[in-house]
CSV table of C-alpha atoms in Angstrom, one decimal:
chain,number,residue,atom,x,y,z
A,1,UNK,CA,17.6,-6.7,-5.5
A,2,UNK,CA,20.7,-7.8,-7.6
A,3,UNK,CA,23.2,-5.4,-9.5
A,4,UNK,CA,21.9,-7.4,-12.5
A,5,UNK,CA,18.2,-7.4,-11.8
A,6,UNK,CA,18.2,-3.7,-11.9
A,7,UNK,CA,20.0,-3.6,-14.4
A,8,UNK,CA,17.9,-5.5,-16.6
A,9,UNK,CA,15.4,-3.8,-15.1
A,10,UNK,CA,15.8,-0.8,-16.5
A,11,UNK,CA,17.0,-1.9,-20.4
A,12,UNK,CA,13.5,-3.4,-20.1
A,13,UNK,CA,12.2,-1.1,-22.8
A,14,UNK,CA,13.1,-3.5,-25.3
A,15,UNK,CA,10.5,-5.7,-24.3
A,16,UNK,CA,7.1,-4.4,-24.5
A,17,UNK,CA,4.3,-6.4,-26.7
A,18,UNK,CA,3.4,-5.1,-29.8
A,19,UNK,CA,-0.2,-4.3,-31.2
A,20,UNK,CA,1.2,-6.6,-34.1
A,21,UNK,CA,2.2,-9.7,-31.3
A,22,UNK,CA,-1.2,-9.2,-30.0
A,23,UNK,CA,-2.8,-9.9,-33.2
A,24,UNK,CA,-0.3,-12.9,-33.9
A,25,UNK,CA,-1.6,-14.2,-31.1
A,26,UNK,CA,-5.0,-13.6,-31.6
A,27,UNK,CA,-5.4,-14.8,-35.1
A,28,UNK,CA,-6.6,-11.9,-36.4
A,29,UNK,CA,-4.8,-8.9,-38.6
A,30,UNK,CA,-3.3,-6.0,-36.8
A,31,UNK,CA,-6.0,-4.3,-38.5
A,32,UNK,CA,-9.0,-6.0,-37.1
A,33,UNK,CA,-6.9,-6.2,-33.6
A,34,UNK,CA,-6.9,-2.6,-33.5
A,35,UNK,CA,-10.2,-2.1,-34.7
A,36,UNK,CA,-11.4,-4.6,-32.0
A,37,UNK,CA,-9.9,-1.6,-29.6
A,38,UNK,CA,-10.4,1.5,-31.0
A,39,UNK,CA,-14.0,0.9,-32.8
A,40,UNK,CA,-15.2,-2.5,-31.1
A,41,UNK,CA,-18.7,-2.2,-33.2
A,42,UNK,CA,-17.4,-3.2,-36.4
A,43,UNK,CA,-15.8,-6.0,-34.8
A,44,UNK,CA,-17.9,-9.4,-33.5
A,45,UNK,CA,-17.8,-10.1,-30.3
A,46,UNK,CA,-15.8,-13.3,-30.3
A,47,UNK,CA,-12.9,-11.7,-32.1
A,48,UNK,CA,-13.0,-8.5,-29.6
A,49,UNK,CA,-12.4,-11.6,-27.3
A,50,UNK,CA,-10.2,-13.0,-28.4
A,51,UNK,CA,-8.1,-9.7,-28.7
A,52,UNK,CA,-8.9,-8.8,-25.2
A,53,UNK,CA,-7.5,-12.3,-24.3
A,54,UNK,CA,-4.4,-12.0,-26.2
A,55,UNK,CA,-3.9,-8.3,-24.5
A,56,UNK,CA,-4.3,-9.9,-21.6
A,57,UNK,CA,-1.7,-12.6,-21.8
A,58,UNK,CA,0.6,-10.5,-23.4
A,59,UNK,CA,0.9,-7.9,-21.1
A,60,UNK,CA,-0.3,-5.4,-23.8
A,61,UNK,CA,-1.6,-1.5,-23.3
A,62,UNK,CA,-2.6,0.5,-25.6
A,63,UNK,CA,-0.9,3.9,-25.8
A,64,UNK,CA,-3.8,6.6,-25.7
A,65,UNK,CA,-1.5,9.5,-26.6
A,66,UNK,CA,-2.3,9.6,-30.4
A,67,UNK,CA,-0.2,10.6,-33.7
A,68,UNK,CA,2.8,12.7,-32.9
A,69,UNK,CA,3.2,12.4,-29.0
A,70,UNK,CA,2.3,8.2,-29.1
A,71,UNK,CA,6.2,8.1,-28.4
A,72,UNK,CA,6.1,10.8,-26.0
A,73,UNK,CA,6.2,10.7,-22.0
A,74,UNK,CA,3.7,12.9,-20.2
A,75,UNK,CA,5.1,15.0,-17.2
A,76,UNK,CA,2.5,13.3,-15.0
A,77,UNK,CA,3.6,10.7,-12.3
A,78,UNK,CA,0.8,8.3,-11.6
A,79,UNK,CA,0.0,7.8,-7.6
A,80,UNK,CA,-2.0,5.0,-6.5
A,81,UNK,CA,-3.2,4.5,-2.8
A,82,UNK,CA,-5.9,2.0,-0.9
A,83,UNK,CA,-8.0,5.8,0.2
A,84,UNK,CA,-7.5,9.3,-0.2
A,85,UNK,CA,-10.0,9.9,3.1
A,86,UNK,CA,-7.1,8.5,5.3
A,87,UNK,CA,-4.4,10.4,6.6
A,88,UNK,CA,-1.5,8.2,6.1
A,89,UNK,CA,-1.6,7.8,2.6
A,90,UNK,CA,-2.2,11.9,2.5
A,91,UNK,CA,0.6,12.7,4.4
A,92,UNK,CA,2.9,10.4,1.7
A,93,UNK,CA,1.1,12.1,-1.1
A,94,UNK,CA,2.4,15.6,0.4
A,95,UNK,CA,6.1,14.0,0.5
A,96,UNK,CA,5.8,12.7,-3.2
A,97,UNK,CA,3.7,15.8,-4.4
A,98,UNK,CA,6.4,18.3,-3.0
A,99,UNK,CA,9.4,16.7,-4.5
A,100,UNK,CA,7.9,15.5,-8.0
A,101,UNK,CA,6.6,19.3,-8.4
A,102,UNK,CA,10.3,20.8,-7.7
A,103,UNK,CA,11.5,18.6,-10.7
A,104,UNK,CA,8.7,20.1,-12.9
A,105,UNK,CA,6.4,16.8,-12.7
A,106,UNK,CA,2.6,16.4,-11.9
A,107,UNK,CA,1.0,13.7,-9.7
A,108,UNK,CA,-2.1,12.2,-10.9
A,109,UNK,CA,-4.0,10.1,-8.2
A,110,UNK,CA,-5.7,6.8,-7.9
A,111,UNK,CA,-8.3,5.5,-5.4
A,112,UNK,CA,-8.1,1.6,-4.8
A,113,UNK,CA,-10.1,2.0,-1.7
A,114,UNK,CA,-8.6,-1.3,-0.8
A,115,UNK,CA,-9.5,-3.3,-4.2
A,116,UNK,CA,-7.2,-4.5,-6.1
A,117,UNK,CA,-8.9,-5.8,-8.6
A,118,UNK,CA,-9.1,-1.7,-9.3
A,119,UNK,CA,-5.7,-1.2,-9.0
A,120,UNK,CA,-4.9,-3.0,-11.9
A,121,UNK,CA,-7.8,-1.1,-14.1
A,122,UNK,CA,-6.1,2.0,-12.8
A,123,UNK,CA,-2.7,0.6,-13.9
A,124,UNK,CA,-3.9,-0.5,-17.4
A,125,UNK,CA,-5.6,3.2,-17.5
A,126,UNK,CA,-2.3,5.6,-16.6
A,127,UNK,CA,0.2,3.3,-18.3
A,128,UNK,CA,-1.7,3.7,-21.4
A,129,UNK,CA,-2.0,7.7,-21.2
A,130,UNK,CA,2.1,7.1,-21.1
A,131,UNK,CA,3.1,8.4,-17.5
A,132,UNK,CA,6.5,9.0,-16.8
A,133,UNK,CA,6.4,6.3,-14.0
A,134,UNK,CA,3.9,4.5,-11.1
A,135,UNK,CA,4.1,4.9,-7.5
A,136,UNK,CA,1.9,2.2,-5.9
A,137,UNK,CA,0.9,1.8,-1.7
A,138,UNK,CA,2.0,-1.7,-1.3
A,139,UNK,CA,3.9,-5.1,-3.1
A,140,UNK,CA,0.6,-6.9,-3.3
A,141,UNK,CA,-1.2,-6.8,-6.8
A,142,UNK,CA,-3.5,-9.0,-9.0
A,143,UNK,CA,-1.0,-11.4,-11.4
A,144,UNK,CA,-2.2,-9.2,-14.2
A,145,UNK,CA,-1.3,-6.1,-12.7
A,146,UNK,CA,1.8,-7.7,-11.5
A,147,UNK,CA,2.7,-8.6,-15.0
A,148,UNK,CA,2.0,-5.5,-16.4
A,149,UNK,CA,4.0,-3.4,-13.8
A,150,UNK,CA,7.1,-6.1,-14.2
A,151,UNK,CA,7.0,-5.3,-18.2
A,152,UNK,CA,6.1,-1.9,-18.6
A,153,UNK,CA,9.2,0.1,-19.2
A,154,UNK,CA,9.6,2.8,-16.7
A,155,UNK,CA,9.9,3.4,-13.2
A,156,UNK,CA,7.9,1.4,-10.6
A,157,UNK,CA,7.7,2.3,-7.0
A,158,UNK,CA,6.1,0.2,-4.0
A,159,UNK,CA,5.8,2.1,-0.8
A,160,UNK,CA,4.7,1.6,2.9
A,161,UNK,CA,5.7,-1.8,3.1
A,162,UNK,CA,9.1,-3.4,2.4
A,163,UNK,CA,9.7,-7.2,0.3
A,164,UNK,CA,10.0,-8.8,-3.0
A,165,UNK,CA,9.6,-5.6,-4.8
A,166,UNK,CA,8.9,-5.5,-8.8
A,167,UNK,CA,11.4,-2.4,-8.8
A,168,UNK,CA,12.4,0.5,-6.4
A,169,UNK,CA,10.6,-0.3,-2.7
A,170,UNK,CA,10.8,2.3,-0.3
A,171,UNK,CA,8.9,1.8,3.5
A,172,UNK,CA,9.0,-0.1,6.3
A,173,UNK,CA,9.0,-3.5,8.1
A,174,UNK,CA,5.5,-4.0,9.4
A,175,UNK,CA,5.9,-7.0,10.9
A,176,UNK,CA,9.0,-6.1,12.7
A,177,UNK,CA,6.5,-3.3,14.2
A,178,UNK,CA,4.2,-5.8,15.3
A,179,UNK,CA,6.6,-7.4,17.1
A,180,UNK,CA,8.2,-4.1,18.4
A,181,UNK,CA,4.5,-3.2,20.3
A,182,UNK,CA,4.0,-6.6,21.4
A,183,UNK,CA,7.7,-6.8,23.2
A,184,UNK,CA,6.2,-3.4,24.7
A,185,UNK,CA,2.6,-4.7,26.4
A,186,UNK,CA,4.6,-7.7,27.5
A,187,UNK,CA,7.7,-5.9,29.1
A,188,UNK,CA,5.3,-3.4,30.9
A,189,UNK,CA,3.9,-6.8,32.8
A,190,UNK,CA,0.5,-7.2,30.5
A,191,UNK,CA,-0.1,-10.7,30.2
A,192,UNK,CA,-3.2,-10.4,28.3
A,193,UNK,CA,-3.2,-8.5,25.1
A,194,UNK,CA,-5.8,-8.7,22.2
A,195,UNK,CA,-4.9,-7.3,18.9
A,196,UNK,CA,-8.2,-5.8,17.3
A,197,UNK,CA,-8.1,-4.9,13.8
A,198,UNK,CA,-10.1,-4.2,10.7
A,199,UNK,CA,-10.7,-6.5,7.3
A,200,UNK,CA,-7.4,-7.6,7.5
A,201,UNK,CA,-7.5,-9.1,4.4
A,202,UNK,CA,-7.7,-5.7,2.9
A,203,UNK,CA,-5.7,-3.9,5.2
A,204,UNK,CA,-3.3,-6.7,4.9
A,205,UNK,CA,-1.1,-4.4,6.5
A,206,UNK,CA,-2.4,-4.5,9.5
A,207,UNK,CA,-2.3,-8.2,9.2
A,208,UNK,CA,1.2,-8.5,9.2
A,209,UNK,CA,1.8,-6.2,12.9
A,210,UNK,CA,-0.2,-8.8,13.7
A,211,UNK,CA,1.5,-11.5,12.5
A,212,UNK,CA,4.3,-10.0,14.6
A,213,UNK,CA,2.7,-9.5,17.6
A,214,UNK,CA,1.3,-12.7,17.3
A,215,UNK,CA,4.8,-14.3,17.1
A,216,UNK,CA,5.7,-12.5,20.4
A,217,UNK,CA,3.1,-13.8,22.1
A,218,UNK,CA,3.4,-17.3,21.2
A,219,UNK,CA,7.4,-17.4,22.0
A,220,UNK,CA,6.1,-15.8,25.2
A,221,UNK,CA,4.0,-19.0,25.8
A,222,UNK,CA,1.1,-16.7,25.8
A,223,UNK,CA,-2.1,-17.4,23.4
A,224,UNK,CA,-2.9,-14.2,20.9
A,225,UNK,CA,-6.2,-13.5,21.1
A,226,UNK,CA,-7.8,-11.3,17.8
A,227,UNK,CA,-10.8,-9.5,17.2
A,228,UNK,CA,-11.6,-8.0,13.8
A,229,UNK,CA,-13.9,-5.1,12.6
A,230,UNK,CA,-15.7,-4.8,9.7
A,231,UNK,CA,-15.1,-1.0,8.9
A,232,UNK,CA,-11.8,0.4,8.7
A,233,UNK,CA,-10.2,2.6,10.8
A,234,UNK,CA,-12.8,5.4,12.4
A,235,UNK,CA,-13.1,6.4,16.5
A,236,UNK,CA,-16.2,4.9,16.2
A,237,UNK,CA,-15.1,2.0,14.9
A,238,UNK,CA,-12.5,1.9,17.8
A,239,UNK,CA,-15.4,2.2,20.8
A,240,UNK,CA,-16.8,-0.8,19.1
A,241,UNK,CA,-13.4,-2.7,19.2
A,242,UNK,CA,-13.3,-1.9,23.2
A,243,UNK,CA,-16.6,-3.2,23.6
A,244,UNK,CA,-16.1,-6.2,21.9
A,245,UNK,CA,-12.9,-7.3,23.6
A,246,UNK,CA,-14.8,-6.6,27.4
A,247,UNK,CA,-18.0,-8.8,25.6
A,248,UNK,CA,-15.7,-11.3,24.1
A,249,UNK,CA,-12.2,-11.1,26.5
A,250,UNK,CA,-13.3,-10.2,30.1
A,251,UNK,CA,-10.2,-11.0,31.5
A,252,UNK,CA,-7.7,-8.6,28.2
A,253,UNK,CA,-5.4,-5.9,30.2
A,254,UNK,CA,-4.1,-4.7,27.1
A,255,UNK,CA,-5.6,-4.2,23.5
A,256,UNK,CA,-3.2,-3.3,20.3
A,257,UNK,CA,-5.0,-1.7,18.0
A,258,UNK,CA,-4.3,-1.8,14.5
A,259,UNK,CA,-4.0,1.6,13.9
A,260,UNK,CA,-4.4,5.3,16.1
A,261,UNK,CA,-7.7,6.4,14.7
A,262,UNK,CA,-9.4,2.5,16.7
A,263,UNK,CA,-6.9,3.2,19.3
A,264,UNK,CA,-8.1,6.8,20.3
A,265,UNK,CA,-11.8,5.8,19.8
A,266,UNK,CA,-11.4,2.9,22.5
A,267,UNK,CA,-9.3,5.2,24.5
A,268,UNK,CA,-12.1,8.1,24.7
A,269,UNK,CA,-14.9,5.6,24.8
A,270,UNK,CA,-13.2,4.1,28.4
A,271,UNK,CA,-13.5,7.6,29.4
A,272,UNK,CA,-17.0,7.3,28.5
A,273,UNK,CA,-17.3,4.0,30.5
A,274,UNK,CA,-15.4,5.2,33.4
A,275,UNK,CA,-12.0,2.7,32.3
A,276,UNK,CA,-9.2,3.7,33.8
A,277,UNK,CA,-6.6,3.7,31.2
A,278,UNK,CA,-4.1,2.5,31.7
A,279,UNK,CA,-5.4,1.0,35.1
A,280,UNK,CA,-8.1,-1.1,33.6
A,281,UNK,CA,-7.1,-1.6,30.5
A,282,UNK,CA,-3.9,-0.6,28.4
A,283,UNK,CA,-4.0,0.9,24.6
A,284,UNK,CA,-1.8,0.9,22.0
A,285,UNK,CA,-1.8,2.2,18.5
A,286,UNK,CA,0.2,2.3,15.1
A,287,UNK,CA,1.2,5.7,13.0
A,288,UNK,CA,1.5,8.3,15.4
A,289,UNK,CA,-1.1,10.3,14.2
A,290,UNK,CA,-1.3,13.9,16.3
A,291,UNK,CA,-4.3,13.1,17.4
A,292,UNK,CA,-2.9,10.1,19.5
A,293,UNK,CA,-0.6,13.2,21.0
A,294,UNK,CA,-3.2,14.9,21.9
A,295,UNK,CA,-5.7,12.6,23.7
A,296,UNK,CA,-5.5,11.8,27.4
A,297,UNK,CA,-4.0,10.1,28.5
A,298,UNK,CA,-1.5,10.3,25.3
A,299,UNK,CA,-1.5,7.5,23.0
A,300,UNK,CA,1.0,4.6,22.9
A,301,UNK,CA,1.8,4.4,19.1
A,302,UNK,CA,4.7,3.5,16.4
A,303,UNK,CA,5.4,6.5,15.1
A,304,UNK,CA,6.0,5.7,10.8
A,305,UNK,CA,7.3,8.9,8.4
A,306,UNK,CA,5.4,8.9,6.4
A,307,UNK,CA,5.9,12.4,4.5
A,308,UNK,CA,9.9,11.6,4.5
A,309,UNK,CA,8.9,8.5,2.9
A,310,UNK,CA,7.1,9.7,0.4
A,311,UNK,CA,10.0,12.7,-0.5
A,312,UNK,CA,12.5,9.6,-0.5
A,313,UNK,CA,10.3,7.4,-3.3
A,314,UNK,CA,10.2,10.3,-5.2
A,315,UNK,CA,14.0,11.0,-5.4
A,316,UNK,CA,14.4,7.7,-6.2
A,317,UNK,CA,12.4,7.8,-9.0
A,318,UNK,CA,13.7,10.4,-10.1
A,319,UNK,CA,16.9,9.3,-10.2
A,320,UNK,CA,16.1,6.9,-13.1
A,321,UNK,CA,14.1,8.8,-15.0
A,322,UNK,CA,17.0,11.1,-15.2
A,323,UNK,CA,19.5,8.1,-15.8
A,324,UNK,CA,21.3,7.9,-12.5
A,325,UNK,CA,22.0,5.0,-11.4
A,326,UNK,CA,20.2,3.9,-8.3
A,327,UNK,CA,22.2,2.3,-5.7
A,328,UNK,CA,19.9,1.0,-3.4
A,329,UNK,CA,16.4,-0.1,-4.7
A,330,UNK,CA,15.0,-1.2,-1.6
A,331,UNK,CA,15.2,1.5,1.3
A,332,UNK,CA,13.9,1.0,5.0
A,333,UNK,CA,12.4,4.1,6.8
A,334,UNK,CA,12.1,2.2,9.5
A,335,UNK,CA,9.9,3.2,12.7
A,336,UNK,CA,10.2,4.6,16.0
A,337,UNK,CA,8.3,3.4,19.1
A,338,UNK,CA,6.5,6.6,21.0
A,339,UNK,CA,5.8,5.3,24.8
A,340,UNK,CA,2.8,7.4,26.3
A,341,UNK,CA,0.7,7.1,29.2
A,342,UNK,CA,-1.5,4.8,28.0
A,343,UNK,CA,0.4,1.5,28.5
């Protein structure tokens, strides 16, 4: 991002629509525009509508701090992940907990559970209680969200994943670690890998280490062969990737799975089978999650920090809400590639 982006960036206070501009461009009074929000019976549908319409286009939310502290910022710090059942997103919750708390701010969190659709109501819902700033997993929004994140005037943070960021971006190069895992498999002789993941189009993630690996491959001359779940991430879910690439590739030496929880429920279910692993088959994981560590024989993984990268998108943002300028809006935590015995 440009000097002059962020700085325009963050003058963009200037800028946010008016209850007045919604009206305007409505065609109604302010008065019936806020009555279409704040007492919706005495207003007819069609006009509610229309107001909802012109909120919409405008980028427009509603400040639900009334009277005195409707100018105010709370000391909360919305957090909004894809799942607060997975331990990734916990373990950069801890990282932005601990370092918002030391500054004497509050994290209130928000469940996507891979919906973004959602997202964007839980956007419009904590930038109208006024939150000091927004910490989001990800780049990828809804247009409407994206618009209201772009105008809303303070501090916007996209972690996990690094990109065209609407602010400060703080994570790491997934596709890069596709590649990384795939150079792995292929350098330790296996010629033929399947990548089994989990609705990638949620867990788009997950999509792009595979866009990676599938890059590899295909310089390689080698064709990449998928298979995709239909639940996310579980050991059991993992068995059931195992399964499927014997049922559907007979002849795979090597699967890379999307992430460690399907990689250690493959690797205990060739136990289970009597697979040799690596032997038979190799298995590779993403996150280094201790339970990877911990399995035997220990899990090939790409180990991400997540904790540090939460405590780093918190400094960052609170660098700007304390007026410091912020030299580096986009920050790479990069990965590290942990070699076990089961490749």
């Amino acid at each position: 991002m440009s000097k002059n982006k962020t700085q325009s960036r963050q003058r963009r206070g200037s800028h946010q629509p008016t209850l007045a501009q919604v009206a305007e461009v409505a065609g109604v009074s302010s008065i019936t525009a806020s009555r279409a929000l704040n007492d919706p019976e005495r207003v007819n549908a069609s006009t509610r509508q229309r107001v909802l319409e012109a909120m919409e286009h405008l980028g427009y939310v509603p400040n639900l701090i009334a009277g005195s502290l409707a100018s105010a910022r709370s000391r909360f710090i919305a957090v909004i992940v894809p799942s607060l059942a997975n331990t990734v997103f916990i373990e950069v919750i801890k990282g932005l907990q601990a370092t918002f708390e030391a500054a004497g701010y509050q994290i209130l969190l928000g469940n996507t559970d891979y919906d973004i659709e959602r997202e964007h109501q839980l956007v419009r819902t904590f930038l109208g209680w006024s939150c000091s700033a927004l910490v989001t997993a990800g780049l990828k929004h809804t247009p409407a969200c994206r618009r209201l994140l772009k105008e809303c005037d303070r501090p916007v943070m996209e972690v996990m994943e690094l990109g065209e960021a609407l602010d400060l971006n703080v994570g790491l190069d997934h596709q890069e670690a596709g590649r990384c895992m795939a150079r792995h498999l292929l350098g330790r002789g296996y010629r033929q890998p399947v990548y089994v993941g989990a609705r990638l189009s949620d867990d788009y993630r997950a999509s792009m280490r595979y866009a990676g690996h599938r890059e590899v491959l295909q310089d390689a001359g080698i064709e990449p062969l998928l298979i995709e779940l239909d639940q996310l991430g579980s050991l059991e879910e993992g068995a059931r990737g195992l399964e499927r690439v014997q049922a559907h590739y007979p002849g795979a030496d090597a699967i890379h799975f999307a992430n460690d929880d399907l990689a250690s429920g493959a690797l205990l279910h060739a136990q289970r089978l009597g697979l040799r692993v690596p032997g038979d088959i190799a298995i590779a994981g993403f996150n280094g999650l201790p339970l990877g560590q911990y399995v035997t024989p220990r899990l090939t993984t790409i180990q991400s920090p997540r904790e540090a990268m939460g405590r780093l998108a918190a400094e960052q943002v609170l660098r700007r809400l304390d007026h410091q300028p912020v030299t580096q809006p986009q920050q790479d935590v990069g990965f590290t590639l942990m070699i076990g015995q089961s490749t």
